[in-house]
Amino acid sequence: MTEFVYQCSTCGRTYKRDEVRYLCPACSKEYKPGMPLVGVLSARFDYAAIRKRFKKTSPDWNLFSAVEPKYYPPYPAGNTPFFKSAALGEKFGFANLWLKNDGLNPSGSLKDRASFLVVAEAKRIREKSIVTASTGNAASALAAVCAAAGRQAVILVPKTAPKAKLVQMLLYGARVIPVNGTYDDAFRLSLEYTACKGGLNRNTAYHPLTIEGKKTVGLEIFAQNSFKAPDAILVPVGDGVIIGGAYKAFYDLKAAGLIARLPRFICVQAERSSAIHRYIETGRYQNASNPATIADSISVSIPSNAHMARTAVLESGGFSVTVTDGEILAGQRDLAQKTGIFAEPAAAATVAALKKLQKSKLLGRNEQIVLLITGHGLKDIEAALKNIRIPPSVEPTMKGLNAGAGAAVHRRSRV
Ligand SMILES: *Cc1c(COP(=O)(O)O)cnc(C)c1O
Ligand SMILES: [Zn+2]
């Protein structure tokens, strides 16, 4: 760990580490449920110290961490594969396309990174229970990390969350409270819950270490890419914390003198859940009125980290795109069939965006482009079932196979 202060992303005031817990006390007076968070805090490190102590020959990534390693839970989050996919790149005409497969985290999504750091913080400040509202993945991740750390997870999720995600959190032993309402309702209720009953609130962006935790995905991309920043990173965006965190990684690296320029951050949203997209395009913020999308992990009406997400895109010279559910499902199929990666719909939105951008000038043919694959496909097979047809069965004889539907499948696969 390196010394740091918290800086308010709205007013710029700074606070000592233990002086604040969630939002900037000055700005959060302006916050009312029903709007994006104001006064979200960002850790500002002693970058001169990092610059002096960081060595590429034996990199100490803990220098970029906001919690001392002695508090880390015994839970191996991160260190996910980063690799080039020539086949997927070729399909869309990009010569240098790379994937960061964060679906291979222990609980199956990038959310493990945020839960890991917040649970470490809970140990440091001796909070026994950690509370979160979630569309599903943040909760499964929190439940898993709490299980490993011997702490209690309390979870508020919309009752419509995909079954596999509910199964995960219950099996890990969390206290799960399904909410008759949307994710945004659960978010508001969880703030009231910790205000009344205590515990550490892990709501995304509300707790500043969710951003710092997600930052590690950017640090890993930098390390795995031979200590270079790629040209562009496509990120599926719901609340805007993954994009804010990945941006923060490169912000820190630049501040520490390790890179000269930031990668461009490309915000990818579902067409009907696109409050941040519209905010970036128009400069005016408005909630998404009905954020219905098959990509449940990026379905949000009032994105908590809208302001920081917009900053990440604008400051990095990036841009924003939206994709439809049909395009997301096609992206899920393309990714599976060209790379062998089964991603949940939110994660596959990046593939849909890439396809949409193949004819535009916004991404160069030879630029190094990274798709952030944020969650595993087995988390929501109901969605994937819309993509495929399970063939009818045949009698277990060659005669039956030749006569039945299997024959048609066989003939088709030979051409
Ligand atoms: C949470 C999540 C996202 C979106 O992250 P935000 O921080 O809410 O923008 C994207 N994909 C998956 C799989 C997620 O779980
Ligand atoms: Zn402030």
Tab-separated table of C-alpha atoms in Angstrom, residues 101 103-104 108 332-333 335-337 339-345 347-348 373 375-385 387-388:
chain	number	residue	atom	x	y	z
A	101	ASN	CA	-11.661	-12.825	-19.750
A	103	GLY	CA	-15.681	-14.365	-16.467
A	104	LEU	CA	-12.987	-16.689	-15.097
A	108	GLY	CA	-17.752	-15.901	-12.496
A	332	GLN	CA	-22.720	-13.840	-27.543
A	333	ARG	CA	-22.873	-16.394	-30.375
A	335	LEU	CA	-17.788	-14.762	-29.216
A	336	ALA	CA	-18.582	-18.383	-28.337
A	337	GLN	CA	-18.043	-19.659	-31.866
A	339	THR	CA	-13.073	-17.905	-29.254
A	340	GLY	CA	-14.596	-20.667	-27.115
A	341	ILE	CA	-15.664	-18.135	-24.502
A	342	PHE	CA	-19.207	-18.355	-23.172
A	343	ALA	CA	-20.053	-14.903	-21.801
A	344	GLU	CA	-23.222	-13.603	-20.171
A	345	PRO	CA	-25.195	-11.084	-22.253
A	347	ALA	CA	-20.247	-9.087	-21.346
A	348	ALA	CA	-21.169	-10.005	-24.921
A	373	ILE	CA	-15.421	-9.845	-20.920
A	375	GLY	CA	-19.107	-12.274	-16.718
A	376	HIS	CA	-19.516	-15.993	-17.422
A	377	GLY	CA	-22.303	-17.310	-19.659
A	378	LEU	CA	-23.367	-20.063	-17.252
A	379	LYS	CA	-24.722	-17.349	-14.986
A	380	ASP	CA	-27.744	-16.971	-17.236
A	381	ILE	CA	-28.521	-19.906	-19.485
A	382	GLU	CA	-32.102	-18.721	-19.989
A	383	ALA	CA	-30.694	-15.857	-22.049
A	384	ALA	CA	-28.382	-18.136	-24.039
A	385	LEU	CA	-31.256	-20.522	-24.767
A	387	ASN	CA	-29.641	-18.268	-29.168
A	388	ILE	CA	-29.894	-21.982	-29.834
